[in-house]
mmCIF file of C-alpha atoms in Angstrom:
data_model
loop_
_atom_site.group_PDB
_atom_site.id
_atom_site.type_symbol
_atom_site.label_atom_id
_atom_site.label_comp_id
_atom_site.label_asym_id
_atom_site.label_seq_id
_atom_site.Cartn_x
_atom_site.Cartn_y
_atom_site.Cartn_z
ATOM 1 C CA MET A 282 0.000 0.000 0.000
ATOM 2 C CA LYS A 283 1.291 3.452 -0.889
ATOM 3 C CA PRO A 284 2.025 5.932 1.936
ATOM 4 C CA VAL A 285 -0.714 8.569 2.321
ATOM 5 C CA ALA A 286 0.451 12.057 1.364
ATOM 6 C CA LEU A 287 -0.696 15.645 1.238
ATOM 7 C CA ILE A 288 0.666 18.265 -1.164
ATOM 8 C CA SER A 289 1.128 21.623 0.570
ATOM 9 C CA PHE A 290 1.812 24.913 -1.190
ATOM 10 C CA LEU A 291 0.994 26.910 1.941
ATOM 11 C CA TRP A 292 2.781 30.144 2.722
ATOM 12 C CA THR A 293 4.763 30.274 5.959
ATOM 13 C CA LYS A 294 2.133 32.400 7.739
ATOM 14 C CA ASN A 295 -0.426 29.606 7.283
ATOM 15 C CA SER A 296 1.756 26.521 7.734
ATOM 16 C CA ALA A 297 0.449 26.152 11.296
ATOM 17 C CA VAL A 298 -2.788 24.677 9.917
ATOM 18 C CA LEU A 299 -0.779 21.534 9.176
ATOM 19 C CA ASP A 300 -0.564 20.968 12.937
ATOM 20 C CA TYR A 301 -4.319 20.398 13.041
ATOM 21 C CA TYR A 302 -4.291 18.242 9.930
ATOM 22 C CA LEU A 303 -1.451 16.010 11.116
ATOM 23 C CA ARG A 304 -2.727 15.628 14.660
ATOM 24 C CA ASN A 305 -3.152 11.929 15.485
ATOM 25 C CA LYS A 306 -2.209 10.800 11.970
ATOM 26 C CA SER A 307 1.088 10.436 10.167
ATOM 27 C CA ARG A 308 1.378 11.727 6.622
ATOM 28 C CA VAL A 309 4.014 12.441 3.994
ATOM 29 C CA ILE A 310 3.976 16.156 3.200
ATOM 30 C CA LEU A 311 4.998 16.957 -0.376
ATOM 31 C CA THR A 312 6.037 20.502 -1.207
ATOM 32 C CA LEU A 313 8.239 22.520 -3.529
ATOM 33 C CA ASP A 314 11.700 23.773 -2.699
ATOM 34 C CA GLY A 315 10.399 27.348 -2.743
ATOM 35 C CA TYR A 316 8.088 26.620 0.211
ATOM 36 C CA LEU A 317 10.735 24.790 2.216
ATOM 37 C CA ASN A 318 12.142 26.339 5.393
ATOM 38 C CA GLN A 319 13.337 25.223 8.802
ATOM 39 C CA GLN A 320 10.067 26.189 10.484
ATOM 40 C CA LEU A 321 8.107 23.868 8.182
ATOM 41 C CA GLN A 322 10.583 21.037 8.664
ATOM 42 C CA ASP A 323 10.436 21.369 12.460
ATOM 43 C CA ARG A 324 6.632 21.548 12.432
ATOM 44 C CA ILE A 325 6.207 18.365 10.372
ATOM 45 C CA GLN A 326 8.842 16.463 12.342
ATOM 46 C CA ALA A 327 7.172 17.442 15.620
ATOM 47 C CA GLN A 328 3.939 15.849 14.397
ATOM 48 C CA GLY A 329 5.705 12.585 13.554
ATOM 49 C CA SER A 330 5.298 13.021 9.806
ATOM 50 C CA SER A 331 7.849 13.279 7.020
ATOM 51 C CA LEU A 332 8.632 15.880 4.355
ATOM 52 C CA VAL A 333 9.492 15.233 0.711
ATOM 53 C CA VAL A 334 10.479 17.932 -1.783
ATOM 54 C CA LEU A 335 8.748 17.406 -5.116
ATOM 55 C CA ASP A 336 11.720 18.860 -6.983
ATOM 56 C CA SER A 337 13.892 15.990 -5.749
ATOM 57 C CA LEU A 338 11.726 13.221 -7.232
ATOM 58 C CA LEU A 339 13.114 13.684 -10.752
ATOM 59 C CA ASN A 340 16.619 12.505 -11.602
ATOM 60 C CA PRO A 341 19.086 14.516 -13.744
ATOM 61 C CA LEU A 342 18.327 12.455 -16.872
ATOM 62 C CA GLU A 343 14.613 13.157 -16.546
ATOM 63 C CA LYS A 344 15.261 16.876 -16.028
ATOM 64 C CA ALA A 345 17.513 17.000 -19.103
ATOM 65 C CA GLY A 346 14.732 15.400 -21.156
ATOM 66 C CA ILE A 347 12.290 18.023 -19.874
ATOM 67 C CA GLU A 348 14.622 20.833 -20.950
ATOM 68 C CA ASN A 349 14.826 19.376 -24.466
ATOM 69 C CA ASN A 350 11.068 18.955 -24.572
ATOM 70 C CA ALA A 351 10.567 22.577 -23.531
ATOM 71 C CA THR A 352 12.961 23.826 -26.208
ATOM 72 C CA GLN A 353 11.154 21.876 -28.940
ATOM 73 C CA SER A 354 7.711 22.945 -27.711
ATOM 74 C CA ALA A 355 8.750 26.599 -27.560
ATOM 75 C CA ALA A 356 9.996 26.438 -31.144
ATOM 76 C CA GLN A 357 6.685 24.910 -32.275
ATOM 77 C CA ILE A 358 4.684 27.623 -30.519
ATOM 78 C CA GLN A 359 6.851 30.357 -32.026
ATOM 79 C CA GLN A 360 6.048 28.954 -35.462
ATOM 80 C CA ILE A 361 2.346 29.238 -34.625
ATOM 81 C CA PHE A 362 2.907 32.905 -33.729
ATOM 82 C CA LEU A 363 4.022 33.523 -37.324
ATOM 83 C CA GLY A 364 0.828 32.180 -38.882
ATOM 84 C CA ASP A 365 -2.239 34.018 -40.160
ATOM 85 C CA SER A 366 -4.564 32.214 -37.730
ATOM 86 C CA TRP A 367 -2.629 33.577 -34.766
ATOM 87 C CA ARG A 368 -2.597 37.102 -36.191
ATOM 88 C CA GLN A 369 -6.352 36.942 -36.690
ATOM 89 C CA TYR A 370 -6.892 35.602 -33.162
ATOM 90 C CA ALA A 371 -4.697 38.313 -31.631
ATOM 91 C CA ALA A 372 -6.627 40.955 -33.599
ATOM 92 C CA SER A 373 -9.934 39.552 -32.338
ATOM 93 C CA MET A 374 -8.656 40.121 -28.779
ATOM 94 C CA GLY A 375 -7.617 43.693 -29.575
ATOM 95 C CA PHE A 376 -3.885 43.053 -30.000
ATOM 96 C CA GLU A 377 -1.420 43.276 -32.831
ATOM 97 C CA ALA A 378 0.526 40.016 -33.061
ATOM 98 C CA GLN A 379 3.723 41.904 -33.865
ATOM 99 C CA GLN A 380 3.524 43.656 -30.493
ATOM 100 C CA LEU A 381 2.103 40.728 -28.513
ATOM 101 C CA ASN A 382 4.518 38.030 -29.637
ATOM 102 C CA PRO A 383 7.677 39.436 -27.977
ATOM 103 C CA VAL A 384 5.831 39.640 -24.643
ATOM 104 C CA LEU A 385 4.716 36.008 -24.880
ATOM 105 C CA GLU A 386 8.045 34.749 -26.184
ATOM 106 C CA LYS A 387 10.144 36.415 -23.480
ATOM 107 C CA ASP A 388 9.744 33.659 -20.852
ATOM 108 C CA LEU A 389 8.092 31.045 -23.064
ATOM 109 C CA ARG A 390 10.770 28.356 -22.932
ATOM 110 C CA SER A 391 11.540 28.764 -19.228
ATOM 111 C CA ASN A 392 7.832 28.713 -18.300
ATOM 112 C CA LEU A 393 7.303 25.601 -20.401
ATOM 113 C CA ALA A 394 10.278 23.902 -18.748
ATOM 114 C CA TYR A 395 8.999 24.791 -15.277
ATOM 115 C CA GLY A 396 5.492 23.596 -16.058
ATOM 116 C CA ILE A 397 6.578 20.312 -17.599
ATOM 117 C CA GLU A 398 8.952 19.632 -14.707
ATOM 118 C CA LEU A 399 6.261 20.397 -12.119
ATOM 119 C CA ILE A 400 3.677 18.160 -13.773
ATOM 120 C CA SER A 401 6.287 15.406 -14.163
ATOM 121 C CA ALA A 402 7.159 15.653 -10.455
ATOM 122 C CA LEU A 403 3.477 15.542 -9.505
ATOM 123 C CA GLU A 404 2.986 12.458 -11.675
ATOM 124 C CA LYS A 405 6.013 10.802 -10.078
ATOM 125 C CA ALA A 406 4.563 11.618 -6.654
ATOM 126 C CA ARG A 407 1.214 10.093 -7.653
ATOM 127 C CA SER A 408 2.990 6.870 -8.592
ATOM 128 C CA LEU A 409 4.716 6.718 -5.196
ATOM 129 C CA TYR A 410 2.047 8.021 -2.806
ATOM 130 C CA GLN A 411 -1.684 7.998 -2.221
ATOM 131 C CA ILE A 412 -2.305 11.740 -2.446
ATOM 132 C CA GLU A 413 -5.457 12.620 -0.519
ATOM 133 C CA LEU A 414 -5.420 16.422 -0.781
ATOM 134 C CA ILE A 415 -3.702 19.498 -2.199
ATOM 135 C CA ILE A 416 -3.806 22.578 0.031
ATOM 136 C CA LEU A 417 -2.543 25.947 -1.193
ATOM 137 C CA ASN A 418 -2.841 29.703 -0.587
ATOM 138 C CA GLU A 419 -3.369 30.723 -4.202
ATOM 139 C CA GLU A 420 -4.101 29.071 -7.548
ATOM 140 C CA TRP A 421 -3.173 31.823 -9.992
ATOM 141 C CA LEU A 422 0.620 31.920 -10.103
ATOM 142 C CA ILE A 423 2.361 29.280 -12.161
ATOM 143 C CA ALA A 424 2.920 26.587 -9.507
ATOM 144 C CA GLY A 425 -0.524 26.807 -7.940
ATOM 145 C CA LYS A 426 -2.282 27.044 -11.302
ATOM 146 C CA TYR A 427 -0.556 23.993 -12.758
ATOM 147 C CA ALA A 428 -1.062 21.972 -9.575
ATOM 148 C CA VAL A 429 -4.800 22.673 -9.433
ATOM 149 C CA TRP A 430 -5.326 21.935 -13.131
ATOM 150 C CA TRP A 431 -3.401 18.676 -12.694
ATOM 151 C CA ALA A 432 -5.471 17.795 -9.622
ATOM 152 C CA LYS A 433 -8.717 18.365 -11.517
ATOM 153 C CA MET A 434 -7.520 16.005 -14.261
ATOM 154 C CA THR A 435 -6.464 13.304 -11.785
ATOM 155 C CA GLY A 436 -9.411 13.564 -9.388
ATOM 156 C CA ILE A 437 -7.392 14.745 -6.381
ATOM 157 C CA PRO A 438 -9.338 17.229 -4.194
ATOM 158 C CA CYS A 439 -7.977 20.748 -3.642
ATOM 159 C CA LEU A 440 -8.470 23.148 -0.757
ATOM 160 C CA HIS A 441 -7.760 26.825 -1.450
ATOM 161 C CA LEU A 442 -7.000 28.558 1.853
ATOM 162 C CA ALA A 443 -7.510 32.274 1.195
ATOM 163 C CA HIS A 444 -4.475 34.359 2.106
ATOM 164 C CA SER A 445 -6.363 37.643 2.571
ATOM 165 C CA THR A 446 -9.775 39.255 2.767
ATOM 166 C CA ALA A 447 -11.147 40.274 -0.625
ATOM 167 C CA LEU A 448 -12.540 43.803 -0.308
ATOM 168 C CA THR A 449 -12.814 44.295 -4.071
ATOM 169 C CA GLN A 450 -14.159 42.212 -6.918
ATOM 170 C CA TYR A 451 -12.062 39.426 -8.346
ATOM 171 C CA TYR A 452 -11.213 40.074 -11.973
ATOM 172 C CA MET A 453 -9.150 38.679 -14.856
ATOM 173 C CA VAL A 454 -6.936 35.783 -13.722
ATOM 174 C CA HIS A 455 -8.192 35.992 -10.120
ATOM 175 C CA SER A 456 -11.780 35.319 -11.181
ATOM 176 C CA LEU A 457 -11.064 31.647 -11.908
ATOM 177 C CA PHE A 458 -11.401 29.319 -8.918
ATOM 178 C CA LEU A 459 -10.918 25.631 -9.698
ATOM 179 C CA SER A 460 -10.306 24.261 -6.190
ATOM 180 C CA ASN A 461 -13.039 22.019 -4.796
ATOM 181 C CA LYS A 462 -13.327 24.034 -1.589
ATOM 182 C CA ILE A 463 -12.294 27.602 -0.741
ATOM 183 C CA ALA A 464 -11.705 28.501 2.911
ATOM 184 C CA ILE A 465 -12.392 32.212 3.449
ATOM 185 C CA PHE A 466 -12.183 34.639 6.350
ATOM 186 C CA GLY A 467 -15.830 35.774 6.538
ATOM 187 C CA GLU A 468 -19.138 36.566 4.875
ATOM 188 C CA ARG A 469 -17.650 39.679 3.257
ATOM 189 C CA ASP A 470 -15.357 37.456 1.195
ATOM 190 C CA ALA A 471 -18.246 35.214 0.211
ATOM 191 C CA GLU A 472 -20.172 38.057 -1.459
ATOM 192 C CA ASN A 473 -17.554 38.504 -4.192
ATOM 193 C CA LEU A 474 -17.347 34.765 -4.784
ATOM 194 C CA TYR A 475 -21.111 34.463 -5.079
ATOM 195 C CA ASP A 476 -20.966 37.222 -7.692
ATOM 196 C CA LEU A 477 -18.589 35.023 -9.691
ATOM 197 C CA GLY A 478 -21.142 32.219 -9.617
ATOM 198 C CA LEU A 479 -19.443 29.969 -7.045
ATOM 199 C CA GLU A 480 -21.820 27.607 -5.262
ATOM 200 C CA LYS A 481 -22.318 28.119 -1.542
ATOM 201 C CA ASN A 482 -21.305 24.521 -0.780
ATOM 202 C CA ARG A 483 -17.786 25.208 -2.126
ATOM 203 C CA LEU A 484 -17.121 27.884 0.512
ATOM 204 C CA ARG A 485 -16.089 27.404 4.132
ATOM 205 C CA ILE A 486 -15.831 30.360 6.506
ATOM 206 C CA THR A 487 -12.880 29.701 8.819
ATOM 207 C CA GLY A 488 -11.639 33.111 9.905
ATOM 208 C CA ASN A 489 -8.036 34.108 9.239
ATOM 209 C CA PRO A 490 -5.770 31.178 10.217
ATOM 210 C CA ALA A 491 -2.852 33.570 10.711
ATOM 211 C CA TRP A 492 -4.811 35.158 13.564
ATOM 212 C CA ASP A 493 -4.669 31.986 15.644
ATOM 213 C CA VAL A 494 -1.489 33.353 17.220
ATOM 214 C CA TYR A 495 -2.979 36.764 18.085
ATOM 215 C CA PRO A 496 -4.058 35.894 21.659
ATOM 216 C CA PHE A 497 -0.445 34.942 22.381
ATOM 217 C CA LEU A 498 0.870 38.100 20.726
ATOM 218 C CA LYS A 499 -1.554 40.276 22.687
ATOM 219 C CA GLU A 500 -0.452 38.748 25.982
ATOM 220 C CA ASN A 501 3.176 39.363 25.008
ATOM 221 C CA ALA A 502 2.719 42.745 23.309
ATOM 222 C CA ALA A 503 5.539 44.411 25.240
ATOM 223 C CA ALA A 504 8.042 41.682 24.367
ATOM 224 C CA VAL A 505 6.985 41.733 20.690
ATOM 225 C CA LYS A 506 7.357 45.533 20.592
ATOM 226 C CA ASN A 507 10.835 45.324 22.109
ATOM 227 C CA MET A 508 11.829 42.654 19.573
ATOM 228 C CA VAL A 509 10.698 44.851 16.652
ATOM 229 C CA TYR A 510 12.443 47.947 18.047
ATOM 230 C CA GLU A 511 15.675 46.022 18.606
ATOM 231 C CA LYS A 512 15.611 44.295 15.212
ATOM 232 C CA TYR A 513 15.254 47.565 13.287
ATOM 233 C CA ARG A 514 17.338 49.675 15.698
ATOM 234 C CA LEU A 515 14.445 52.020 16.494
ATOM 235 C CA ASN A 516 14.340 54.642 19.215
ATOM 236 C CA PRO A 517 12.417 53.062 22.122
ATOM 237 C CA ASP A 518 11.313 56.472 23.385
ATOM 238 C CA LEU A 519 9.403 57.314 20.184
ATOM 239 C CA PRO A 520 6.205 55.881 18.659
ATOM 240 C CA LEU A 521 6.262 53.850 15.471
ATOM 241 C CA ILE A 522 4.586 54.931 12.217
ATOM 242 C CA LEU A 523 4.376 52.002 9.808
ATOM 243 C CA CYS A 524 3.793 51.964 6.048
ATOM 244 C CA GLY A 525 2.339 48.731 4.691
ATOM 245 C CA SER A 526 3.280 48.875 1.010
ATOM 246 C CA THR A 527 1.392 47.186 -1.792
ATOM 247 C CA TRP A 528 2.808 44.554 -4.160
ATOM 248 C CA ASP A 529 4.497 45.336 -7.455
ATOM 249 C CA SER A 530 3.842 42.210 -9.508
ATOM 250 C CA HIS A 531 6.149 43.356 -12.359
ATOM 251 C CA GLY A 532 3.545 42.005 -14.788
ATOM 252 C CA SER A 533 3.666 42.414 -18.529
ATOM 253 C CA ALA A 534 1.052 45.204 -18.405
ATOM 254 C CA LYS A 535 3.429 48.004 -17.450
ATOM 255 C CA PHE A 536 2.388 51.162 -15.625
ATOM 256 C CA ARG A 537 4.035 54.451 -16.274
ATOM 257 C CA LYS A 538 6.288 54.837 -13.267
ATOM 258 C CA GLU A 539 4.340 57.830 -11.995
ATOM 259 C CA ASP A 540 1.107 55.771 -12.143
ATOM 260 C CA ASN A 541 2.519 52.619 -10.532
ATOM 261 C CA PRO A 542 0.522 51.960 -7.298
ATOM 262 C CA TYR A 543 3.587 50.611 -5.515
ATOM 263 C CA VAL A 544 5.707 53.651 -6.405
ATOM 264 C CA ALA A 545 2.813 55.935 -5.445
ATOM 265 C CA SER A 546 2.482 54.292 -2.007
ATOM 266 C CA ILE A 547 6.185 54.773 -1.226
ATOM 267 C CA ASN A 548 6.184 58.361 -2.518
ATOM 268 C CA LEU A 549 3.128 59.167 -0.393
ATOM 269 C CA PHE A 550 4.696 57.740 2.746
ATOM 270 C CA VAL A 551 7.964 59.607 2.202
ATOM 271 C CA ALA A 552 6.029 62.845 1.561
ATOM 272 C CA THR A 553 4.039 62.237 4.764
ATOM 273 C CA TYR A 554 7.267 61.705 6.655
ATOM 274 C CA LYS A 555 8.583 65.062 5.419
ATOM 275 C CA LYS A 556 5.410 66.905 6.460
ATOM 276 C CA LEU A 557 5.525 65.379 9.920
ATOM 277 C CA ALA A 558 9.247 66.041 10.271
ATOM 278 C CA ASP A 559 8.753 69.668 9.178
ATOM 279 C CA SER A 560 6.060 69.945 11.849
ATOM 280 C CA GLU A 561 8.578 68.644 14.405
ATOM 281 C CA VAL A 562 6.692 65.407 14.953
ATOM 282 C CA ARG A 563 9.256 62.927 16.232
ATOM 283 C CA ALA A 564 8.666 59.225 15.550
ATOM 284 C CA ASN A 565 10.157 56.054 14.119
ATOM 285 C CA PHE A 566 9.196 55.598 10.452
ATOM 286 C CA LEU A 567 9.263 52.082 9.011
ATOM 287 C CA ILE A 568 8.187 50.648 5.640
ATOM 288 C CA LYS A 569 6.939 47.078 5.887
ATOM 289 C CA ASP A 570 7.627 45.797 2.369
ATOM 290 C CA ARG A 571 7.573 42.376 0.724
ATOM 291 C CA SER A 572 10.717 40.331 0.185
ATOM 292 C CA ALA A 573 10.023 40.201 -3.575
ATOM 293 C CA ASN A 574 10.313 44.002 -3.674
ATOM 294 C CA GLN A 575 13.605 44.247 -1.793
ATOM 295 C CA VAL A 576 16.009 45.415 -4.512
ATOM 296 C CA TYR A 577 13.385 47.313 -6.497
ATOM 297 C CA GLY A 578 11.911 48.749 -3.296
ATOM 298 C CA GLU A 579 15.218 50.195 -2.164
ATOM 299 C CA GLN A 580 15.593 51.866 -5.555
ATOM 300 C CA VAL A 581 12.087 53.372 -5.368
ATOM 301 C CA PHE A 582 12.711 54.529 -1.790
ATOM 302 C CA ASP A 583 16.034 56.161 -2.664
ATOM 303 C CA GLU A 584 14.396 57.998 -5.577
ATOM 304 C CA ALA A 585 11.586 59.206 -3.317
ATOM 305 C CA ILE A 586 14.062 60.463 -0.702
ATOM 306 C CA ALA A 587 16.098 62.231 -3.409
ATOM 307 C CA LYS A 588 13.018 64.261 -4.340
ATOM 308 C CA LEU A 589 12.706 65.775 -0.846
#
């Protein structure tokens, strides 16, 4: 009999839900190298379960074959881009093929290679384990999207654990939910999903799993505050003013820099800092950014400061 396994593409802030899942039952947890960290390893080991990285299931010969396959497939697709049928299709969508093709071709081969390798690893996992569930925080980026499509084709159930509260309507790529069940924070989230046509029986209201630690944090607020002040070398005698920046996805639909929401949020915070400083308001000012923005964020911040 194959070992029972669960595929987890959970973000670190939600990995604690695995504690509840693994309680009183041993499972193999399959994940990708990008989700792997010491906290996850310790958590799974503490529950008496084991962790397997999907990336490691393929041997070098198999990976070399995937690279060749991706190269050949990319060349075939690029030939399609040169045909009249493609030009007509692009025009029907409001695009000129001559302008659209370079955007699509930019990461075509690498995306194909990643997708083929991921699906191959998932298939290898299915041959080795009895996979009872896929749980993930999003199904729109390349790994989550491919995994959910693959699960639908193989009959493996998926649980989409929402990573935030949706205060606006889902649109474009975010309007497609393929997971069997979607765990959401509250009724407010459900309204937007009902508008998309999702059936009520696909939704489960769970609250925000990341908030499970809040009672502990509240009881230890002073210690948490001291830890933050020490980590960022802040003045303990002054209050903290925090900027929670948005996410720059660096998508193919480019904003003019002055219209970019991320750039605008940093510029606004820096301008606010200047007004407060000019008014002799003394405080610690901190931008809470995302790791994906680190290099780009520092550049945007330096440019905003230079304008003062």
